[in-house]
GROMACS .gro file of C-alpha atoms in nm:
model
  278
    1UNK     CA    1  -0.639  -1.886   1.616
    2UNK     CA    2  -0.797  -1.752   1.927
    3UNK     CA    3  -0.520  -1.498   1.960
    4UNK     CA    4  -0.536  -1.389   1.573
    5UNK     CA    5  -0.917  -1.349   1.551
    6UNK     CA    6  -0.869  -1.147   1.903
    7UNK     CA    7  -0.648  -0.914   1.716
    8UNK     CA    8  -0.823  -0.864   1.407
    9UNK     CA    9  -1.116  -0.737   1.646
   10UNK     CA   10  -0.902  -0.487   1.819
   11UNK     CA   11  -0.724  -0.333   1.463
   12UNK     CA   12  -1.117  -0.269   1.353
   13UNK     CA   13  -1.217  -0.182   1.696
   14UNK     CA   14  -0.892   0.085   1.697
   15UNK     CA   15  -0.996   0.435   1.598
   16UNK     CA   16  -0.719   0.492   1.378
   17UNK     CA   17  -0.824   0.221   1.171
   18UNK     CA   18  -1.202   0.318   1.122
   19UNK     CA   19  -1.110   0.653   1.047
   20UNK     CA   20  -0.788   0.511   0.784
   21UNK     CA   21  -1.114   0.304   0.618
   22UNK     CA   22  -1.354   0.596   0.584
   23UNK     CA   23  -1.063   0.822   0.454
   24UNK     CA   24  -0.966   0.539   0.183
   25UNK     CA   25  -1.366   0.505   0.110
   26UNK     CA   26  -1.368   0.925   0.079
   27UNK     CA   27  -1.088   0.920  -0.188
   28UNK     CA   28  -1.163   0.559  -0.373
   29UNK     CA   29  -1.471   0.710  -0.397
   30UNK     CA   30  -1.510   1.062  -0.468
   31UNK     CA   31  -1.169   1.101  -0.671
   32UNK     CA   32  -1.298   0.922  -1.043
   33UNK     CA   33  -1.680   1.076  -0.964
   34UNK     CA   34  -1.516   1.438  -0.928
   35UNK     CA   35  -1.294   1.383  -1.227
   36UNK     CA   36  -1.590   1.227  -1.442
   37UNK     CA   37  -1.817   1.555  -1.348
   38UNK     CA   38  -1.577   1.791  -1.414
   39UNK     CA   39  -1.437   1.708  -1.725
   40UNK     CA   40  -1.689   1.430  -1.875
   41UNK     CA   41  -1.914   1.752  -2.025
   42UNK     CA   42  -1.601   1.912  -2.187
   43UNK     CA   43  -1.608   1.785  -2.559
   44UNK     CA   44  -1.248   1.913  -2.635
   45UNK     CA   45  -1.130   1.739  -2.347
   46UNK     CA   46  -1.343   1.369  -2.449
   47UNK     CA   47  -1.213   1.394  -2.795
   48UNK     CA   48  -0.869   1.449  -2.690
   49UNK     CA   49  -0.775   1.315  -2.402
   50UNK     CA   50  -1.026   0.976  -2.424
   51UNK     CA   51  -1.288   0.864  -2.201
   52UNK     CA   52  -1.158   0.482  -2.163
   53UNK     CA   53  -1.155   0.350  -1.762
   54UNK     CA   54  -0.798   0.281  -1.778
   55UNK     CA   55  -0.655   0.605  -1.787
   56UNK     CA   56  -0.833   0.730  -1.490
   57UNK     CA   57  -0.821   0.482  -1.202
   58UNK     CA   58  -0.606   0.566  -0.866
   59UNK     CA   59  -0.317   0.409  -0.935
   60UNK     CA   60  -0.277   0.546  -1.293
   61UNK     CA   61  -0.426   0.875  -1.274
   62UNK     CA   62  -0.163   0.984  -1.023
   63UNK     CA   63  -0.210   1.356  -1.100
   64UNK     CA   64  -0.559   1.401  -0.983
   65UNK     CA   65  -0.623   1.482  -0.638
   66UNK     CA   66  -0.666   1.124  -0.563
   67UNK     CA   67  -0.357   0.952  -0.654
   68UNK     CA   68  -0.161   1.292  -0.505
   69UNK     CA   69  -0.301   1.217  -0.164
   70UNK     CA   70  -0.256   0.851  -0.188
   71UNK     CA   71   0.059   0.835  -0.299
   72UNK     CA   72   0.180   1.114  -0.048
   73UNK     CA   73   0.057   0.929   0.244
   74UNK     CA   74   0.212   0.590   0.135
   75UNK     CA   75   0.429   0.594   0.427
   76UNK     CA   76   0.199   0.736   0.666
   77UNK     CA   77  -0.060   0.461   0.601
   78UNK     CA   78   0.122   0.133   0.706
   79UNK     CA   79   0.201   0.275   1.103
   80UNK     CA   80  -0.216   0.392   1.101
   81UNK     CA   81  -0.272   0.008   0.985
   82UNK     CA   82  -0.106  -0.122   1.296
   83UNK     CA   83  -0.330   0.069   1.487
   84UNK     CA   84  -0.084   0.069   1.785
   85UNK     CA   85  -0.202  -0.207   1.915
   86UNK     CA   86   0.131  -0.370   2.008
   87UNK     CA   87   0.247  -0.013   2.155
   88UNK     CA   88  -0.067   0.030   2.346
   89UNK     CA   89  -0.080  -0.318   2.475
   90UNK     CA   90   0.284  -0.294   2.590
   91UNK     CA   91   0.165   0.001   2.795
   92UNK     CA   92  -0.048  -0.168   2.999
   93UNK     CA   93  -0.162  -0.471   3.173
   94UNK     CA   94  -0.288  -0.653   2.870
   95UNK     CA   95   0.041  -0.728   2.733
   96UNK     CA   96   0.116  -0.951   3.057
   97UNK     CA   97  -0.223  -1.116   3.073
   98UNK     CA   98  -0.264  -1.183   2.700
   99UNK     CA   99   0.090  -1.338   2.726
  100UNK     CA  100   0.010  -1.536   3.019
  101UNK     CA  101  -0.289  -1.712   2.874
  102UNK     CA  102  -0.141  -1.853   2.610
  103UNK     CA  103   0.203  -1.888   2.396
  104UNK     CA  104   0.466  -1.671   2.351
  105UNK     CA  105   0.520  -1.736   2.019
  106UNK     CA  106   0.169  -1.767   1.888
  107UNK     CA  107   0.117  -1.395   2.069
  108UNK     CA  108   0.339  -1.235   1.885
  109UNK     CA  109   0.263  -1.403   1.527
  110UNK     CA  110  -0.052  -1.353   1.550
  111UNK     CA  111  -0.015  -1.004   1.590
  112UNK     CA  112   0.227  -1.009   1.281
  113UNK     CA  113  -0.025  -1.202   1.076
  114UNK     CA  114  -0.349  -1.045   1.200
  115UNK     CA  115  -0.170  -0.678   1.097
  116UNK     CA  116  -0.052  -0.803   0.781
  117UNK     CA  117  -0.347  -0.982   0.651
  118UNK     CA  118  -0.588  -0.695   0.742
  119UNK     CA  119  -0.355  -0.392   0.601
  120UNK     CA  120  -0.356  -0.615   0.230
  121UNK     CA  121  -0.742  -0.696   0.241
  122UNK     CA  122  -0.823  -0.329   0.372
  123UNK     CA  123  -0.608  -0.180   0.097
  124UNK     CA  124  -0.693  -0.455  -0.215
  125UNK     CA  125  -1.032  -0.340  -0.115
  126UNK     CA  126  -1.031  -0.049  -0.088
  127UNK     CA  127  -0.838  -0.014  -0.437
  128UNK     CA  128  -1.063  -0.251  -0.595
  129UNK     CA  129  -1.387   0.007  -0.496
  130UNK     CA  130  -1.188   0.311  -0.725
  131UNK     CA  131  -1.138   0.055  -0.989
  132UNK     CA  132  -1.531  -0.063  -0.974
  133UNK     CA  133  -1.658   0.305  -0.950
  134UNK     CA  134  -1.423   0.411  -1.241
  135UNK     CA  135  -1.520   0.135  -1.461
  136UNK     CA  136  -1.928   0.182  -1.437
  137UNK     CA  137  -1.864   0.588  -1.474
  138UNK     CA  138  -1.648   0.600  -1.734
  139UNK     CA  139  -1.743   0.512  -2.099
  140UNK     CA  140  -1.532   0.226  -2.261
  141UNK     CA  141  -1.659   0.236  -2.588
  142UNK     CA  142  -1.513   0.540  -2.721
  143UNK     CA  143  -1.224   0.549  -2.950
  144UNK     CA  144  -0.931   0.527  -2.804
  145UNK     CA  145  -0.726   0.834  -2.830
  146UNK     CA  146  -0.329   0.942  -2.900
  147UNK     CA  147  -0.337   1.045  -2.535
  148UNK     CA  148  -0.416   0.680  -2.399
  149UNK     CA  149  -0.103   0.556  -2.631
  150UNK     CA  150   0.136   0.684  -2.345
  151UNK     CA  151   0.032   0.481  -2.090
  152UNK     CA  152   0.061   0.134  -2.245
  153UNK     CA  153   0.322  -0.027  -2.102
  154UNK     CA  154   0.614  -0.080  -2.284
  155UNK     CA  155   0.694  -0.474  -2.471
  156UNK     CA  156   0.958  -0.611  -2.189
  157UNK     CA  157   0.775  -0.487  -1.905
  158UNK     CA  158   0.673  -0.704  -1.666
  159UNK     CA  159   0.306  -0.577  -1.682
  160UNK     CA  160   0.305  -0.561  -2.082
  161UNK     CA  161   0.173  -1.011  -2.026
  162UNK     CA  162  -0.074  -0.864  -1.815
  163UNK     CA  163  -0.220  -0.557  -2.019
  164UNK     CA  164  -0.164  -0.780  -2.341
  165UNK     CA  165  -0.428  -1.032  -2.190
  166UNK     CA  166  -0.667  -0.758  -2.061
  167UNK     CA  167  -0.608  -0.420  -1.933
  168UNK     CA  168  -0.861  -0.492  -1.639
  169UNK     CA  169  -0.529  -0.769  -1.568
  170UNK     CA  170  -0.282  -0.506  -1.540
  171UNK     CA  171  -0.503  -0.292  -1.338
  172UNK     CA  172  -0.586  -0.585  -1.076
  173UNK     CA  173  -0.173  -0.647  -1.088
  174UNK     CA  174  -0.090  -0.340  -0.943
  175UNK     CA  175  -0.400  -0.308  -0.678
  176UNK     CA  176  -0.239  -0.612  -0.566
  177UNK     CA  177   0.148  -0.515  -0.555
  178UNK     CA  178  -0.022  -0.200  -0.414
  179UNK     CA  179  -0.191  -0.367  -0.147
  180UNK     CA  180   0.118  -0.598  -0.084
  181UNK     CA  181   0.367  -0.355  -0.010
  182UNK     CA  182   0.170  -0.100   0.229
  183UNK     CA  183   0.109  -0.451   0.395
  184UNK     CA  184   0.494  -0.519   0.429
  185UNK     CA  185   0.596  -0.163   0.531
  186UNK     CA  186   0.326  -0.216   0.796
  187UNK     CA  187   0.497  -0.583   0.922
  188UNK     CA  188   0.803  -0.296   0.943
  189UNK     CA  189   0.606  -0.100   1.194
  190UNK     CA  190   0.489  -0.333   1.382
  191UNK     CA  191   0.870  -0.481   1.433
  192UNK     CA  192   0.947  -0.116   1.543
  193UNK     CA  193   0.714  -0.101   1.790
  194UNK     CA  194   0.859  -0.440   1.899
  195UNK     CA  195   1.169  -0.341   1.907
  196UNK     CA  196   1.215   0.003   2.064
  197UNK     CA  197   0.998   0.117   2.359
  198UNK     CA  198   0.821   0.477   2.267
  199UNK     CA  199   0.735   0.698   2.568
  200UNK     CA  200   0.414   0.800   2.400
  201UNK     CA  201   0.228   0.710   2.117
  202UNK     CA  202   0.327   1.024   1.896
  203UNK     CA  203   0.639   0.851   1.881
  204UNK     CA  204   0.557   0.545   1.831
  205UNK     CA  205   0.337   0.673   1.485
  206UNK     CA  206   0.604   0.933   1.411
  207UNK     CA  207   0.921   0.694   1.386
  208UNK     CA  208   0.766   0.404   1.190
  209UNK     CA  209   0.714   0.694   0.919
  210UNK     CA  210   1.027   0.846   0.958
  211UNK     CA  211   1.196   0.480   0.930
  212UNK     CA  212   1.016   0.421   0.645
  213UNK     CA  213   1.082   0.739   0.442
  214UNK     CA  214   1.428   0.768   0.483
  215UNK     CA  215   1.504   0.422   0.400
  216UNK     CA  216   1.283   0.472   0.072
  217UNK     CA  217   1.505   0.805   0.022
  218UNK     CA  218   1.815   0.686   0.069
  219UNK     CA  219   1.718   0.368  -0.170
  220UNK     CA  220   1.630   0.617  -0.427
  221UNK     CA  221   1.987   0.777  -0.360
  222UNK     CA  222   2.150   0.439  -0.368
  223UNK     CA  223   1.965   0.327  -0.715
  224UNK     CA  224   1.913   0.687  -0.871
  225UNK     CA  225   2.082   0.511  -1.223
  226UNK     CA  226   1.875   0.190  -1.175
  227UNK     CA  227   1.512   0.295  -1.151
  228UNK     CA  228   1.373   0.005  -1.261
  229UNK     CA  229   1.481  -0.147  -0.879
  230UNK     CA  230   1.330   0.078  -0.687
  231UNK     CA  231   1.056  -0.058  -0.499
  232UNK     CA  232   0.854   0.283  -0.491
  233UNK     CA  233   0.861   0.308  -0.862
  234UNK     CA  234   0.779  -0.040  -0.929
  235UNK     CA  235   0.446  -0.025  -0.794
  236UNK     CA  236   0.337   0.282  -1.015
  237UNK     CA  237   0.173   0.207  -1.352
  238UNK     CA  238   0.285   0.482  -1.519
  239UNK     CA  239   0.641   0.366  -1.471
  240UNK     CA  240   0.560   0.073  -1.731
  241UNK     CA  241   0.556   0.331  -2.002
  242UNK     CA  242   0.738   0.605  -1.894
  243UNK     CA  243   1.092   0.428  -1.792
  244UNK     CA  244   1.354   0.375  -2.039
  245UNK     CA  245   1.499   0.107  -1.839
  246UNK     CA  246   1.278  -0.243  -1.867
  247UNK     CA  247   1.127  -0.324  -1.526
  248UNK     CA  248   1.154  -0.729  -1.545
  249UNK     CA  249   0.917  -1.007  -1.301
  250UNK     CA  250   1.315  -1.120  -1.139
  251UNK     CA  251   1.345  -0.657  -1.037
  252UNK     CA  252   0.972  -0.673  -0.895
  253UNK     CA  253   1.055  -1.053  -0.731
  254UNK     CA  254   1.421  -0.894  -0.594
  255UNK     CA  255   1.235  -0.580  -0.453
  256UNK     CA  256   0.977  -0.748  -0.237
  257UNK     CA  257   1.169  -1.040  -0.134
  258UNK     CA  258   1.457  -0.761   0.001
  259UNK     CA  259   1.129  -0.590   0.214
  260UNK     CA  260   1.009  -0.948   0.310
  261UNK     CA  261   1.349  -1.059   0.438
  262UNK     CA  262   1.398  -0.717   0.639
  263UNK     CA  263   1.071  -0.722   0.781
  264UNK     CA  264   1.178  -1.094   0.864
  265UNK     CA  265   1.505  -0.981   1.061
  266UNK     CA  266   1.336  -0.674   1.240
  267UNK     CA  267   1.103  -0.902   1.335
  268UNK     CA  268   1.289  -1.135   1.491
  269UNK     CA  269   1.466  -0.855   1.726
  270UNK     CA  270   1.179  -0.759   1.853
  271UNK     CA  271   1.083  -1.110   1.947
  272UNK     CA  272   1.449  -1.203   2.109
  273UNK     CA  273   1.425  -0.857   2.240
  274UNK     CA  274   1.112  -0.892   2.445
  275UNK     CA  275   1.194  -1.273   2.539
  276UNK     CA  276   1.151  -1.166   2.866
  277UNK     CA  277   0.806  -1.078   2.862
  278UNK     CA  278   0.683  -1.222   2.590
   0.00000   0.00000   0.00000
């Protein structure tokens, strides 16, 4: 425990981080208020278009500034959550010494779980602020419009149970898978940084991201008929409605468990791999 509370210091204490948090607070933040101001005071646009919460948090209102950015940097934000900490340690005497204290094993998992844990809570939270600030700006008692029709999910989906019960349920369900999966890609990092030795620590951010993409891409490529699989579309609302094909709970299951279980392997290189030391 020692080791993991030790490490959770150090990912808040790591500049990357603080400035990944105010960044996330900036957009959460700012992107529904800036949205609400410049289009709240347009009646063609309220009777249109609808004022109702759902259509405008993050996750769903992917065309605003907001969602562009965050969706853009998907990839980018897992290697910032690691804060190098594994890379910088390895660069210096603290590796050794943090080693020699304690367990081998317990060192490195509590890196994996201090890095996981803190990426999903900094992420659900952060996620959870848009959805707070979007639901006490925007009116909910307005009609609800032809224009809010499209982004009901459609009956089969595996997020029509949730938005059936209470759209505040779907919207919670994907902050979480949201949350869940920048918090996998980041257990990916991490094993990177395990795994291969960087010379310097643009490298070391630059590679993770790379990995990441092109794996994504070449997913995409792979399961360009079978959309409905790909974990990148899975974890956008809109797909619920807009997808011909039916996204099921055993597609969403199959997708992360696939992540989990590479994460898993990559993992376990970069332990065997730096037996030695570690």
């Amino acid at each position: 425990m020692s080791y993991f509370i030790t490490d959770v210091k150090k990912l808040y204490k790591s500049q990357m981080v603080k400035w990944l948090l105010i960044f996330l607070a900036v957009i959460m933040t700012l992107d529904p208020i800036s949205h609400y101001v410049t289009h709240i005071g347009i009646k063609t646009f309220v009777e249109y278009t609808g004022t109702d919460p759902f259509q405008y948090w993050l996750l769903m209102h992917s065309s605003h500034w907001g969602g562009t950015v965050y969706y853009a940097l998907i990839y980018v934000f897992p290697v910032i959550s690691t804060g190098l900490i594994l890379y910088y340690e390895r660069c210096s005497s603290v590796f050794e010494f943090s080693v020699i204290r304690g367990s081998r094993i317990k060192y490195y998992l509590s890196k994996t779980g201090a890095v996981f844990v803190m990426t999903f809570l900094n992420f659900f939270a952060a996620l959870t602020v848009n959805v707070i600030i979007t639901y006490l700006i925007y009116p909910a008692d307005n009609p609800l419009t032809q224009q809010y029709t499209y982004i009901i999910p459609k009956e089969g989906m595996f997020s029509y149970p949730f938005y059936q019960r209470n759209p505040l349920c779907m919207v919670i369900l994907y902050t979480f898978l949201n949350a869940l999966v920048i918090a996998l890609y980041a257990l990916f990092s991490l094993a990177l940084h395990a795994i291969i030795r960087f010379r310097n620590r643009y490298a070391a951010a630059l590679v993770p991201f790379l990995a990441l993409y092109l794996i994504n891409y070449s997913v995409g490529l792979l399961l360009k008929g079978h959309l409905n699989q790909q974990l990148s579309i899975l974890i956008q609302p809109q797909a619920a409605s807009a997808l011909v094909q039916i996204i099921r709970g055993r597609d969403v299951l199959m997708a992360f468990l696939t992540v989990l279980l590479l994460d898993a392997i990559l993992l376990v290189i970069g332990y065997v791999r730096n037996k030695e030391t570690l």
